[in-house]
Amino acid sequence: MTDTAHAPTIVVNGDERELGGTTSVLDLVAEVIGRELSTEGTPADGGRLGIAVAVDGEVVRRGRWADFALADGHAVDIVTAVQGG
């Protein structure tokens, strides 16, 4: 017997989150940061982003964010660059 009622979930920076249908890394990053992104992963407003993403411990290059479909059970880490020294 399969669990067809199970909503696909992922873990984002340690917090469980349901996927609302097909969601790419690009969609997720845009939602988390509250900014519109181009398909290349750059901010539509022309500003800087300074974000890196890893899925299941593997870095996903920004140019692949739009094509990387998230699936049930993925663990996503979204990190921001911090300047200083």
PDB file of N, CA, C and O in Angstrom:
ATOM      1  N   MET A   1       0.846  -1.181   0.000  1.00  0.00           N
ATOM      2  CA  MET A   1       0.000   0.000   0.000  1.00  0.00           C
ATOM      3  C   MET A   1       0.887   1.238   0.000  1.00  0.00           C
ATOM      4  O   MET A   1       1.820   1.349   0.767  1.00  0.00           O
ATOM      5  N   THR A   2       0.597   2.188  -0.873  1.00  0.00           N
ATOM      6  CA  THR A   2       1.387   3.410  -0.945  1.00  0.00           C
ATOM      7  C   THR A   2       0.654   4.546  -0.255  1.00  0.00           C
ATOM      8  O   THR A   2      -0.572   4.547  -0.141  1.00  0.00           O
ATOM      9  N   ASP A   3       1.397   5.530   0.162  1.00  0.00           N
ATOM     10  CA  ASP A   3       0.844   6.701   0.840  1.00  0.00           C
ATOM     11  C   ASP A   3       0.632   7.810  -0.185  1.00  0.00           C
ATOM     12  O   ASP A   3       1.494   8.638  -0.402  1.00  0.00           O
ATOM     13  N   THR A   4      -0.524   7.803  -0.852  1.00  0.00           N
ATOM     14  CA  THR A   4      -0.788   8.799  -1.888  1.00  0.00           C
ATOM     15  C   THR A   4      -1.223  10.138  -1.316  1.00  0.00           C
ATOM     16  O   THR A   4      -1.238  11.128  -2.016  1.00  0.00           O
ATOM     17  N   ALA A   5      -1.588  10.190  -0.014  1.00  0.00           N
ATOM     18  CA  ALA A   5      -2.026  11.432   0.598  1.00  0.00           C
ATOM     19  C   ALA A   5      -0.857  12.255   1.121  1.00  0.00           C
ATOM     20  O   ALA A   5      -1.033  13.384   1.531  1.00  0.00           O
ATOM     21  N   HIS A   6       0.347  11.701   1.064  1.00  0.00           N
ATOM     22  CA  HIS A   6       1.520  12.385   1.593  1.00  0.00           C
ATOM     23  C   HIS A   6       1.910  13.564   0.692  1.00  0.00           C
ATOM     24  O   HIS A   6       2.167  13.387  -0.489  1.00  0.00           O
ATOM     25  N   ALA A   7       1.897  14.752   1.250  1.00  0.00           N
ATOM     26  CA  ALA A   7       2.317  15.930   0.496  1.00  0.00           C
ATOM     27  C   ALA A   7       3.836  15.933   0.426  1.00  0.00           C
ATOM     28  O   ALA A   7       4.504  15.660   1.424  1.00  0.00           O
ATOM     29  N   PRO A   8       4.404  16.205  -0.747  1.00  0.00           N
ATOM     30  CA  PRO A   8       5.854  16.237  -0.835  1.00  0.00           C
ATOM     31  C   PRO A   8       6.437  17.319   0.071  1.00  0.00           C
ATOM     32  O   PRO A   8       5.941  18.447   0.101  1.00  0.00           O
ATOM     33  N   THR A   9       7.447  16.942   0.811  1.00  0.00           N
ATOM     34  CA  THR A   9       8.075  17.898   1.720  1.00  0.00           C
ATOM     35  C   THR A   9       9.586  17.914   1.505  1.00  0.00           C
ATOM     36  O   THR A   9      10.181  16.929   1.089  1.00  0.00           O
ATOM     37  N   ILE A  10      10.162  19.040   1.789  1.00  0.00           N
ATOM     38  CA  ILE A  10      11.609  19.207   1.755  1.00  0.00           C
ATOM     39  C   ILE A  10      12.014  19.848   3.072  1.00  0.00           C
ATOM     40  O   ILE A  10      11.155  20.295   3.839  1.00  0.00           O
ATOM     41  N   VAL A  11      13.294  19.886   3.323  1.00  0.00           N
ATOM     42  CA  VAL A  11      13.808  20.573   4.508  1.00  0.00           C
ATOM     43  C   VAL A  11      14.671  21.728   4.011  1.00  0.00           C
ATOM     44  O   VAL A  11      15.603  21.524   3.226  1.00  0.00           O
ATOM     45  N   VAL A  12      14.321  22.935   4.445  1.00  0.00           N
ATOM     46  CA  VAL A  12      15.046  24.130   4.024  1.00  0.00           C
ATOM     47  C   VAL A  12      15.714  24.747   5.242  1.00  0.00           C
ATOM     48  O   VAL A  12      15.024  25.168   6.182  1.00  0.00           O
ATOM     49  N   ASN A  13      17.012  24.740   5.242  1.00  0.00           N
ATOM     50  CA  ASN A  13      17.796  25.278   6.365  1.00  0.00           C
ATOM     51  C   ASN A  13      17.304  24.712   7.700  1.00  0.00           C
ATOM     52  O   ASN A  13      17.177  25.427   8.677  1.00  0.00           O
ATOM     53  N   GLY A  14      17.007  23.410   7.688  1.00  0.00           N
ATOM     54  CA  GLY A  14      16.610  22.728   8.904  1.00  0.00           C
ATOM     55  C   GLY A  14      15.123  22.725   9.204  1.00  0.00           C
ATOM     56  O   GLY A  14      14.688  22.059  10.131  1.00  0.00           O
ATOM     57  N   ASP A  15      14.331  23.473   8.445  1.00  0.00           N
ATOM     58  CA  ASP A  15      12.889  23.529   8.679  1.00  0.00           C
ATOM     59  C   ASP A  15      12.140  22.776   7.578  1.00  0.00           C
ATOM     60  O   ASP A  15      12.380  23.016   6.389  1.00  0.00           O
ATOM     61  N   GLU A  16      11.200  21.915   7.988  1.00  0.00           N
ATOM     62  CA  GLU A  16      10.404  21.174   7.025  1.00  0.00           C
ATOM     63  C   GLU A  16       9.429  22.109   6.324  1.00  0.00           C
ATOM     64  O   GLU A  16       8.863  23.012   6.942  1.00  0.00           O
ATOM     65  N   ARG A  17       9.246  21.838   5.023  1.00  0.00           N
ATOM     66  CA  ARG A  17       8.377  22.704   4.229  1.00  0.00           C
ATOM     67  C   ARG A  17       7.692  21.860   3.169  1.00  0.00           C
ATOM     68  O   ARG A  17       8.314  21.036   2.533  1.00  0.00           O
ATOM     69  N   GLU A  18       6.386  22.066   2.954  1.00  0.00           N
ATOM     70  CA  GLU A  18       5.668  21.350   1.907  1.00  0.00           C
ATOM     71  C   GLU A  18       5.916  22.011   0.561  1.00  0.00           C
ATOM     72  O   GLU A  18       5.991  23.237   0.464  1.00  0.00           O
ATOM     73  N   LEU A  19       6.036  21.165  -0.469  1.00  0.00           N
ATOM     74  CA  LEU A  19       6.158  21.691  -1.829  1.00  0.00           C
ATOM     75  C   LEU A  19       4.758  21.857  -2.381  1.00  0.00           C
ATOM     76  O   LEU A  19       3.939  20.965  -2.284  1.00  0.00           O
ATOM     77  N   GLY A  20       4.473  22.964  -2.988  1.00  0.00           N
ATOM     78  CA  GLY A  20       3.165  23.220  -3.594  1.00  0.00           C
ATOM     79  C   GLY A  20       3.184  22.918  -5.070  1.00  0.00           C
ATOM     80  O   GLY A  20       2.945  23.778  -5.878  1.00  0.00           O
ATOM     81  N   GLY A  21       3.450  21.689  -5.445  1.00  0.00           N
ATOM     82  CA  GLY A  21       3.554  21.326  -6.862  1.00  0.00           C
ATOM     83  C   GLY A  21       5.005  21.328  -7.274  1.00  0.00           C
ATOM     84  O   GLY A  21       5.901  21.267  -6.446  1.00  0.00           O
ATOM     85  N   THR A  22       5.241  21.377  -8.542  1.00  0.00           N
ATOM     86  CA  THR A  22       6.617  21.387  -9.031  1.00  0.00           C
ATOM     87  C   THR A  22       7.282  22.690  -8.647  1.00  0.00           C
ATOM     88  O   THR A  22       6.778  23.767  -8.926  1.00  0.00           O
ATOM     89  N   THR A  23       8.394  22.586  -7.973  1.00  0.00           N
ATOM     90  CA  THR A  23       9.122  23.764  -7.522  1.00  0.00           C
ATOM     91  C   THR A  23      10.591  23.580  -7.828  1.00  0.00           C
ATOM     92  O   THR A  23      11.187  22.573  -7.496  1.00  0.00           O
ATOM     93  N   SER A  24      11.144  24.568  -8.474  1.00  0.00           N
ATOM     94  CA  SER A  24      12.575  24.536  -8.774  1.00  0.00           C
ATOM     95  C   SER A  24      13.343  25.233  -7.654  1.00  0.00           C
ATOM     96  O   SER A  24      12.762  25.933  -6.815  1.00  0.00           O
ATOM     97  N   VAL A  25      14.636  25.060  -7.667  1.00  0.00           N
ATOM     98  CA  VAL A  25      15.491  25.784  -6.723  1.00  0.00           C
ATOM     99  C   VAL A  25      15.295  27.285  -6.920  1.00  0.00           C
ATOM    100  O   VAL A  25      15.201  28.038  -5.948  1.00  0.00           O
ATOM    101  N   LEU A  26      15.159  27.719  -8.165  1.00  0.00           N
ATOM    102  CA  LEU A  26      14.948  29.144  -8.449  1.00  0.00           C
ATOM    103  C   LEU A  26      13.668  29.646  -7.775  1.00  0.00           C
ATOM    104  O   LEU A  26      13.672  30.704  -7.131  1.00  0.00           O
ATOM    105  N   ASP A  27      12.575  28.888  -7.902  1.00  0.00           N
ATOM    106  CA  ASP A  27      11.305  29.269  -7.278  1.00  0.00           C
ATOM    107  C   ASP A  27      11.458  29.377  -5.765  1.00  0.00           C
ATOM    108  O   ASP A  27      10.960  30.307  -5.136  1.00  0.00           O
ATOM    109  N   LEU A  28      12.144  28.403  -5.190  1.00  0.00           N
ATOM    110  CA  LEU A  28      12.319  28.382  -3.739  1.00  0.00           C
ATOM    111  C   LEU A  28      13.141  29.579  -3.263  1.00  0.00           C
ATOM    112  O   LEU A  28      12.772  30.261  -2.309  1.00  0.00           O
ATOM    113  N   VAL A  29      14.257  29.848  -3.934  1.00  0.00           N
ATOM    114  CA  VAL A  29      15.109  30.971  -3.523  1.00  0.00           C
ATOM    115  C   VAL A  29      14.332  32.284  -3.630  1.00  0.00           C
ATOM    116  O   VAL A  29      14.360  33.106  -2.713  1.00  0.00           O
ATOM    117  N   ALA A  30      13.600  32.472  -4.737  1.00  0.00           N
ATOM    118  CA  ALA A  30      12.827  33.706  -4.908  1.00  0.00           C
ATOM    119  C   ALA A  30      11.804  33.863  -3.786  1.00  0.00           C
ATOM    120  O   ALA A  30      11.613  34.962  -3.256  1.00  0.00           O
ATOM    121  N   GLU A  31      11.168  32.749  -3.413  1.00  0.00           N
ATOM    122  CA  GLU A  31      10.173  32.801  -2.344  1.00  0.00           C
ATOM    123  C   GLU A  31      10.825  33.123  -0.998  1.00  0.00           C
ATOM    124  O   GLU A  31      10.330  33.957  -0.245  1.00  0.00           O
ATOM    125  N   VAL A  32      11.939  32.484  -0.718  1.00  0.00           N
ATOM    126  CA  VAL A  32      12.608  32.681   0.578  1.00  0.00           C
ATOM    127  C   VAL A  32      13.121  34.114   0.727  1.00  0.00           C
ATOM    128  O   VAL A  32      12.982  34.710   1.791  1.00  0.00           O
ATOM    129  N   ILE A  33      13.696  34.666  -0.328  1.00  0.00           N
ATOM    130  CA  ILE A  33      14.275  36.007  -0.205  1.00  0.00           C
ATOM    131  C   ILE A  33      13.275  37.111  -0.563  1.00  0.00           C
ATOM    132  O   ILE A  33      13.555  38.290  -0.343  1.00  0.00           O
ATOM    133  N   GLY A  34      12.128  36.734  -1.144  1.00  0.00           N
ATOM    134  CA  GLY A  34      11.104  37.725  -1.463  1.00  0.00           C
ATOM    135  C   GLY A  34      11.479  38.650  -2.602  1.00  0.00           C
ATOM    136  O   GLY A  34      11.047  39.804  -2.621  1.00  0.00           O
ATOM    137  N   ARG A  35      12.268  38.123  -3.540  1.00  0.00           N
ATOM    138  CA  ARG A  35      12.664  38.930  -4.691  1.00  0.00           C
ATOM    139  C   ARG A  35      12.423  38.135  -5.967  1.00  0.00           C
ATOM    140  O   ARG A  35      12.540  36.912  -5.980  1.00  0.00           O
ATOM    141  N   GLU A  36      12.114  38.839  -7.041  1.00  0.00           N
ATOM    142  CA  GLU A  36      11.955  38.208  -8.341  1.00  0.00           C
ATOM    143  C   GLU A  36      13.336  37.945  -8.924  1.00  0.00           C
ATOM    144  O   GLU A  36      14.215  38.805  -8.874  1.00  0.00           O
ATOM    145  N   LEU A  37      13.495  36.747  -9.499  1.00  0.00           N
ATOM    146  CA  LEU A  37      14.769  36.366 -10.101  1.00  0.00           C
ATOM    147  C   LEU A  37      14.580  36.041 -11.565  1.00  0.00           C
ATOM    148  O   LEU A  37      13.538  35.511 -11.963  1.00  0.00           O
ATOM    149  N   SER A  38      15.600  36.312 -12.356  1.00  0.00           N
ATOM    150  CA  SER A  38      15.583  35.912 -13.764  1.00  0.00           C
ATOM    151  C   SER A  38      15.850  34.414 -13.836  1.00  0.00           C
ATOM    152  O   SER A  38      16.236  33.790 -12.845  1.00  0.00           O
ATOM    153  N   THR A  39      15.677  33.827 -15.008  1.00  0.00           N
ATOM    154  CA  THR A  39      15.926  32.389 -15.154  1.00  0.00           C
ATOM    155  C   THR A  39      17.391  32.045 -14.928  1.00  0.00           C
ATOM    156  O   THR A  39      17.720  30.893 -14.661  1.00  0.00           O
ATOM    157  N   GLU A  40      18.269  33.032 -15.001  1.00  0.00           N
ATOM    158  CA  GLU A  40      19.689  32.793 -14.724  1.00  0.00           C
ATOM    159  C   GLU A  40      20.006  32.879 -13.236  1.00  0.00           C
ATOM    160  O   GLU A  40      21.146  32.683 -12.818  1.00  0.00           O
ATOM    161  N   GLY A  41      19.003  33.216 -12.421  1.00  0.00           N
ATOM    162  CA  GLY A  41      19.198  33.301 -10.980  1.00  0.00           C
ATOM    163  C   GLY A  41      19.697  34.650 -10.507  1.00  0.00           C
ATOM    164  O   GLY A  41      20.084  34.803  -9.353  1.00  0.00           O
ATOM    165  N   THR A  42      19.678  35.622 -11.388  1.00  0.00           N
ATOM    166  CA  THR A  42      20.082  36.968 -10.988  1.00  0.00           C
ATOM    167  C   THR A  42      18.839  37.775 -10.629  1.00  0.00           C
ATOM    168  O   THR A  42      17.763  37.552 -11.182  1.00  0.00           O
ATOM    169  N   PRO A  43      18.973  38.715  -9.706  1.00  0.00           N
ATOM    170  CA  PRO A  43      17.823  39.524  -9.313  1.00  0.00           C
ATOM    171  C   PRO A  43      17.291  40.344 -10.487  1.00  0.00           C
ATOM    172  O   PRO A  43      18.059  40.959 -11.235  1.00  0.00           O
ATOM    173  N   ALA A  44      15.974  40.336 -10.663  1.00  0.00           N
ATOM    174  CA  ALA A  44      15.346  41.085 -11.744  1.00  0.00           C
ATOM    175  C   ALA A  44      15.551  42.583 -11.565  1.00  0.00           C
ATOM    176  O   ALA A  44      15.518  43.330 -12.549  1.00  0.00           O
ATOM    177  N   ASP A  45      15.789  43.024 -10.322  1.00  0.00           N
ATOM    178  CA  ASP A  45      15.986  44.452 -10.068  1.00  0.00           C
ATOM    179  C   ASP A  45      17.421  44.911 -10.347  1.00  0.00           C
ATOM    180  O   ASP A  45      17.759  46.069 -10.166  1.00  0.00           O
ATOM    181  N   GLY A  46      18.273  43.967 -10.769  1.00  0.00           N
ATOM    182  CA  GLY A  46      19.656  44.314 -11.108  1.00  0.00           C
ATOM    183  C   GLY A  46      20.590  44.374  -9.916  1.00  0.00           C
ATOM    184  O   GLY A  46      21.782  44.614 -10.074  1.00  0.00           O
ATOM    185  N   GLY A  47      20.081  44.136  -8.730  1.00  0.00           N
ATOM    186  CA  GLY A  47      20.915  44.185  -7.529  1.00  0.00           C
ATOM    187  C   GLY A  47      21.775  42.939  -7.386  1.00  0.00           C
ATOM    188  O   GLY A  47      21.798  42.074  -8.241  1.00  0.00           O
ATOM    189  N   ARG A  48      22.472  42.878  -6.270  1.00  0.00           N
ATOM    190  CA  ARG A  48      23.335  41.738  -5.971  1.00  0.00           C
ATOM    191  C   ARG A  48      22.538  40.695  -5.188  1.00  0.00           C
ATOM    192  O   ARG A  48      21.574  41.025  -4.509  1.00  0.00           O
ATOM    193  N   LEU A  49      22.989  39.444  -5.274  1.00  0.00           N
ATOM    194  CA  LEU A  49      22.277  38.390  -4.576  1.00  0.00           C
ATOM    195  C   LEU A  49      23.127  37.804  -3.445  1.00  0.00           C
ATOM    196  O   LEU A  49      22.694  37.772  -2.314  1.00  0.00           O
ATOM    197  N   GLY A  50      24.326  37.328  -3.737  1.00  0.00           N
ATOM    198  CA  GLY A  50      25.201  36.792  -2.705  1.00  0.00           C
ATOM    199  C   GLY A  50      24.657  35.568  -2.001  1.00  0.00           C
ATOM    200  O   GLY A  50      24.783  35.435  -0.787  1.00  0.00           O
ATOM    201  N   ILE A  51      24.049  34.659  -2.757  1.00  0.00           N
ATOM    202  CA  ILE A  51      23.438  33.458  -2.184  1.00  0.00           C
ATOM    203  C   ILE A  51      24.001  32.228  -2.878  1.00  0.00           C
ATOM    204  O   ILE A  51      24.215  32.226  -4.087  1.00  0.00           O
ATOM    205  N   ALA A  52      24.223  31.188  -2.084  1.00  0.00           N
ATOM    206  CA  ALA A  52      24.602  29.882  -2.616  1.00  0.00           C
ATOM    207  C   ALA A  52      23.586  28.865  -2.123  1.00  0.00           C
ATOM    208  O   ALA A  52      23.000  29.032  -1.054  1.00  0.00           O
ATOM    209  N   VAL A  53      23.376  27.825  -2.933  1.00  0.00           N
ATOM    210  CA  VAL A  53      22.382  26.805  -2.600  1.00  0.00           C
ATOM    211  C   VAL A  53      23.012  25.425  -2.739  1.00  0.00           C
ATOM    212  O   VAL A  53      23.724  25.153  -3.712  1.00  0.00           O
ATOM    213  N   ALA A  54      22.721  24.583  -1.761  1.00  0.00           N
ATOM    214  CA  ALA A  54      23.120  23.172  -1.836  1.00  0.00           C
ATOM    215  C   ALA A  54      21.871  22.324  -1.629  1.00  0.00           C
ATOM    216  O   ALA A  54      21.000  22.666  -0.827  1.00  0.00           O
ATOM    217  N   VAL A  55      21.771  21.258  -2.407  1.00  0.00           N
ATOM    218  CA  VAL A  55      20.678  20.288  -2.255  1.00  0.00           C
ATOM    219  C   VAL A  55      21.314  18.949  -1.923  1.00  0.00           C
ATOM    220  O   VAL A  55      22.179  18.471  -2.674  1.00  0.00           O
ATOM    221  N   ASP A  56      20.917  18.391  -0.806  1.00  0.00           N
ATOM    222  CA  ASP A  56      21.484  17.138  -0.308  1.00  0.00           C
ATOM    223  C   ASP A  56      23.009  17.197  -0.256  1.00  0.00           C
ATOM    224  O   ASP A  56      23.709  16.244  -0.591  1.00  0.00           O
ATOM    225  N   GLY A  57      23.522  18.354   0.145  1.00  0.00           N
ATOM    226  CA  GLY A  57      24.951  18.519   0.344  1.00  0.00           C
ATOM    227  C   GLY A  57      25.750  18.848  -0.892  1.00  0.00           C
ATOM    228  O   GLY A  57      26.965  19.037  -0.809  1.00  0.00           O
ATOM    229  N   GLU A  58      25.095  18.947  -2.049  1.00  0.00           N
ATOM    230  CA  GLU A  58      25.791  19.264  -3.297  1.00  0.00           C
ATOM    231  C   GLU A  58      25.403  20.671  -3.742  1.00  0.00           C
ATOM    232  O   GLU A  58      24.204  20.980  -3.864  1.00  0.00           O
ATOM    233  N   VAL A  59      26.400  21.506  -4.005  1.00  0.00           N
ATOM    234  CA  VAL A  59      26.133  22.862  -4.463  1.00  0.00           C
ATOM    235  C   VAL A  59      25.463  22.824  -5.834  1.00  0.00           C
ATOM    236  O   VAL A  59      25.879  22.066  -6.721  1.00  0.00           O
ATOM    237  N   VAL A  60      24.416  23.622  -5.979  1.00  0.00           N
ATOM    238  CA  VAL A  60      23.720  23.761  -7.263  1.00  0.00           C
ATOM    239  C   VAL A  60      24.127  25.118  -7.842  1.00  0.00           C
ATOM    240  O   VAL A  60      23.847  26.151  -7.230  1.00  0.00           O
ATOM    241  N   ARG A  61      24.798  25.083  -8.961  1.00  0.00           N
ATOM    242  CA  ARG A  61      25.232  26.342  -9.586  1.00  0.00           C
ATOM    243  C   ARG A  61      24.027  27.186  -9.964  1.00  0.00           C
ATOM    244  O   ARG A  61      22.988  26.668 -10.377  1.00  0.00           O
ATOM    245  N   ARG A  62      24.181  28.494  -9.834  1.00  0.00           N
ATOM    246  CA  ARG A  62      23.076  29.413 -10.078  1.00  0.00           C
ATOM    247  C   ARG A  62      22.443  29.217 -11.452  1.00  0.00           C
ATOM    248  O   ARG A  62      21.230  29.300 -11.604  1.00  0.00           O
ATOM    249  N   GLY A  63      23.224  28.937 -12.454  1.00  0.00           N
ATOM    250  CA  GLY A  63      22.703  28.742 -13.806  1.00  0.00           C
ATOM    251  C   GLY A  63      21.818  27.514 -13.939  1.00  0.00           C
ATOM    252  O   GLY A  63      21.090  27.374 -14.920  1.00  0.00           O
ATOM    253  N   ARG A  64      21.846  26.623 -12.931  1.00  0.00           N
ATOM    254  CA  ARG A  64      21.007  25.416 -12.957  1.00  0.00           C
ATOM    255  C   ARG A  64      19.787  25.523 -12.046  1.00  0.00           C
ATOM    256  O   ARG A  64      18.974  24.600 -11.995  1.00  0.00           O
ATOM    257  N   TRP A  65      19.654  26.591 -11.321  1.00  0.00           N
ATOM    258  CA  TRP A  65      18.548  26.710 -10.362  1.00  0.00           C
ATOM    259  C   TRP A  65      17.187  26.522 -11.028  1.00  0.00           C
ATOM    260  O   TRP A  65      16.321  25.854 -10.479  1.00  0.00           O
ATOM    261  N   ALA A  66      16.981  27.113 -12.188  1.00  0.00           N
ATOM    262  CA  ALA A  66      15.667  27.040 -12.844  1.00  0.00           C
ATOM    263  C   ALA A  66      15.336  25.623 -13.294  1.00  0.00           C
ATOM    264  O   ALA A  66      14.171  25.245 -13.342  1.00  0.00           O
ATOM    265  N   ASP A  67      16.349  24.832 -13.619  1.00  0.00           N
ATOM    266  CA  ASP A  67      16.123  23.473 -14.138  1.00  0.00           C
ATOM    267  C   ASP A  67      16.164  22.406 -13.063  1.00  0.00           C
ATOM    268  O   ASP A  67      15.844  21.255 -13.328  1.00  0.00           O
ATOM    269  N   PHE A  68      16.566  22.766 -11.860  1.00  0.00           N
ATOM    270  CA  PHE A  68      16.687  21.778 -10.789  1.00  0.00           C
ATOM    271  C   PHE A  68      15.352  21.668 -10.067  1.00  0.00           C
ATOM    272  O   PHE A  68      14.978  22.534  -9.288  1.00  0.00           O
ATOM    273  N   ALA A  69      14.622  20.587 -10.325  1.00  0.00           N
ATOM    274  CA  ALA A  69      13.317  20.371  -9.693  1.00  0.00           C
ATOM    275  C   ALA A  69      13.504  19.737  -8.321  1.00  0.00           C
ATOM    276  O   ALA A  69      14.160  18.706  -8.190  1.00  0.00           O
ATOM    277  N   LEU A  70      12.931  20.380  -7.326  1.00  0.00           N
ATOM    278  CA  LEU A  70      12.986  19.835  -5.979  1.00  0.00           C
ATOM    279  C   LEU A  70      11.987  18.704  -5.839  1.00  0.00           C
ATOM    280  O   LEU A  70      10.912  18.735  -6.441  1.00  0.00           O
ATOM    281  N   ALA A  71      12.351  17.699  -5.058  1.00  0.00           N
ATOM    282  CA  ALA A  71      11.491  16.532  -4.870  1.00  0.00           C
ATOM    283  C   ALA A  71      11.384  16.185  -3.399  1.00  0.00           C
ATOM    284  O   ALA A  71      12.187  16.649  -2.571  1.00  0.00           O
ATOM    285  N   ASP A  72      10.400  15.382  -3.114  1.00  0.00           N
ATOM    286  CA  ASP A  72      10.146  14.945  -1.747  1.00  0.00           C
ATOM    287  C   ASP A  72      11.428  14.420  -1.095  1.00  0.00           C
ATOM    288  O   ASP A  72      12.134  13.603  -1.680  1.00  0.00           O
ATOM    289  N   GLY A  73      11.719  14.934   0.074  1.00  0.00           N
ATOM    290  CA  GLY A  73      12.868  14.459   0.831  1.00  0.00           C
ATOM    291  C   GLY A  73      14.157  15.225   0.630  1.00  0.00           C
ATOM    292  O   GLY A  73      15.130  14.997   1.351  1.00  0.00           O
ATOM    293  N   HIS A  74      14.192  16.144  -0.328  1.00  0.00           N
ATOM    294  CA  HIS A  74      15.413  16.917  -0.531  1.00  0.00           C
ATOM    295  C   HIS A  74      15.704  17.781   0.703  1.00  0.00           C
ATOM    296  O   HIS A  74      14.793  18.321   1.325  1.00  0.00           O
ATOM    297  N   ALA A  75      16.973  17.913   1.010  1.00  0.00           N
ATOM    298  CA  ALA A  75      17.431  18.829   2.064  1.00  0.00           C
ATOM    299  C   ALA A  75      18.146  19.982   1.377  1.00  0.00           C
ATOM    300  O   ALA A  75      19.120  19.767   0.654  1.00  0.00           O
ATOM    301  N   VAL A  76      17.629  21.190   1.565  1.00  0.00           N
ATOM    302  CA  VAL A  76      18.153  22.366   0.881  1.00  0.00           C
ATOM    303  C   VAL A  76      18.778  23.311   1.895  1.00  0.00           C
ATOM    304  O   VAL A  76      18.176  23.616   2.924  1.00  0.00           O
ATOM    305  N   ASP A  77      19.975  23.755   1.595  1.00  0.00           N
ATOM    306  CA  ASP A  77      20.626  24.788   2.404  1.00  0.00           C
ATOM    307  C   ASP A  77      20.797  26.023   1.533  1.00  0.00           C
ATOM    308  O   ASP A  77      21.372  25.951   0.442  1.00  0.00           O
ATOM    309  N   ILE A  78      20.262  27.129   2.013  1.00  0.00           N
ATOM    310  CA  ILE A  78      20.409  28.413   1.331  1.00  0.00           C
ATOM    311  C   ILE A  78      21.264  29.280   2.241  1.00  0.00           C
ATOM    312  O   ILE A  78      20.881  29.541   3.387  1.00  0.00           O
ATOM    313  N   VAL A  79      22.414  29.687   1.740  1.00  0.00           N
ATOM    314  CA  VAL A  79      23.328  30.478   2.561  1.00  0.00           C
ATOM    315  C   VAL A  79      23.624  31.804   1.871  1.00  0.00           C
ATOM    316  O   VAL A  79      23.643  31.900   0.654  1.00  0.00           O
ATOM    317  N   THR A  80      23.847  32.820   2.688  1.00  0.00           N
ATOM    318  CA  THR A  80      24.191  34.131   2.152  1.00  0.00           C
ATOM    319  C   THR A  80      25.638  34.437   2.479  1.00  0.00           C
ATOM    320  O   THR A  80      26.158  34.029   3.518  1.00  0.00           O
ATOM    321  N   ALA A  81      26.262  35.154   1.582  1.00  0.00           N
ATOM    322  CA  ALA A  81      27.647  35.569   1.782  1.00  0.00           C
ATOM    323  C   ALA A  81      27.674  36.691   2.816  1.00  0.00           C
ATOM    324  O   ALA A  81      26.806  37.564   2.831  1.00  0.00           O
ATOM    325  N   VAL A  82      28.665  36.621   3.672  1.00  0.00           N
ATOM    326  CA  VAL A  82      28.843  37.661   4.678  1.00  0.00           C
ATOM    327  C   VAL A  82      30.204  38.287   4.453  1.00  0.00           C
ATOM    328  O   VAL A  82      31.208  37.588   4.328  1.00  0.00           O
ATOM    329  N   GLN A  83      30.221  39.599   4.394  1.00  0.00           N
ATOM    330  CA  GLN A  83      31.476  40.309   4.159  1.00  0.00           C
ATOM    331  C   GLN A  83      32.058  40.772   5.479  1.00  0.00           C
ATOM    332  O   GLN A  83      31.340  41.153   6.396  1.00  0.00           O
ATOM    333  N   GLY A  84      33.318  40.725   5.584  1.00  0.00           N
ATOM    334  CA  GLY A  84      33.963  41.203   6.804  1.00  0.00           C
ATOM    335  C   GLY A  84      35.294  40.511   6.991  1.00  0.00           C
ATOM    336  O   GLY A  84      35.736  39.748   6.165  1.00  0.00           O
ATOM    337  N   GLY A  85      35.931  40.737   8.077  1.00  0.00           N
ATOM    338  CA  GLY A  85      37.192  40.059   8.280  1.00  0.00           C
ATOM    339  C   GLY A  85      37.895  40.468   9.512  1.00  0.00           C
ATOM    340  O   GLY A  85      37.570  40.974  10.463  1.00  0.00           O
TER     341      GLY A  85
END
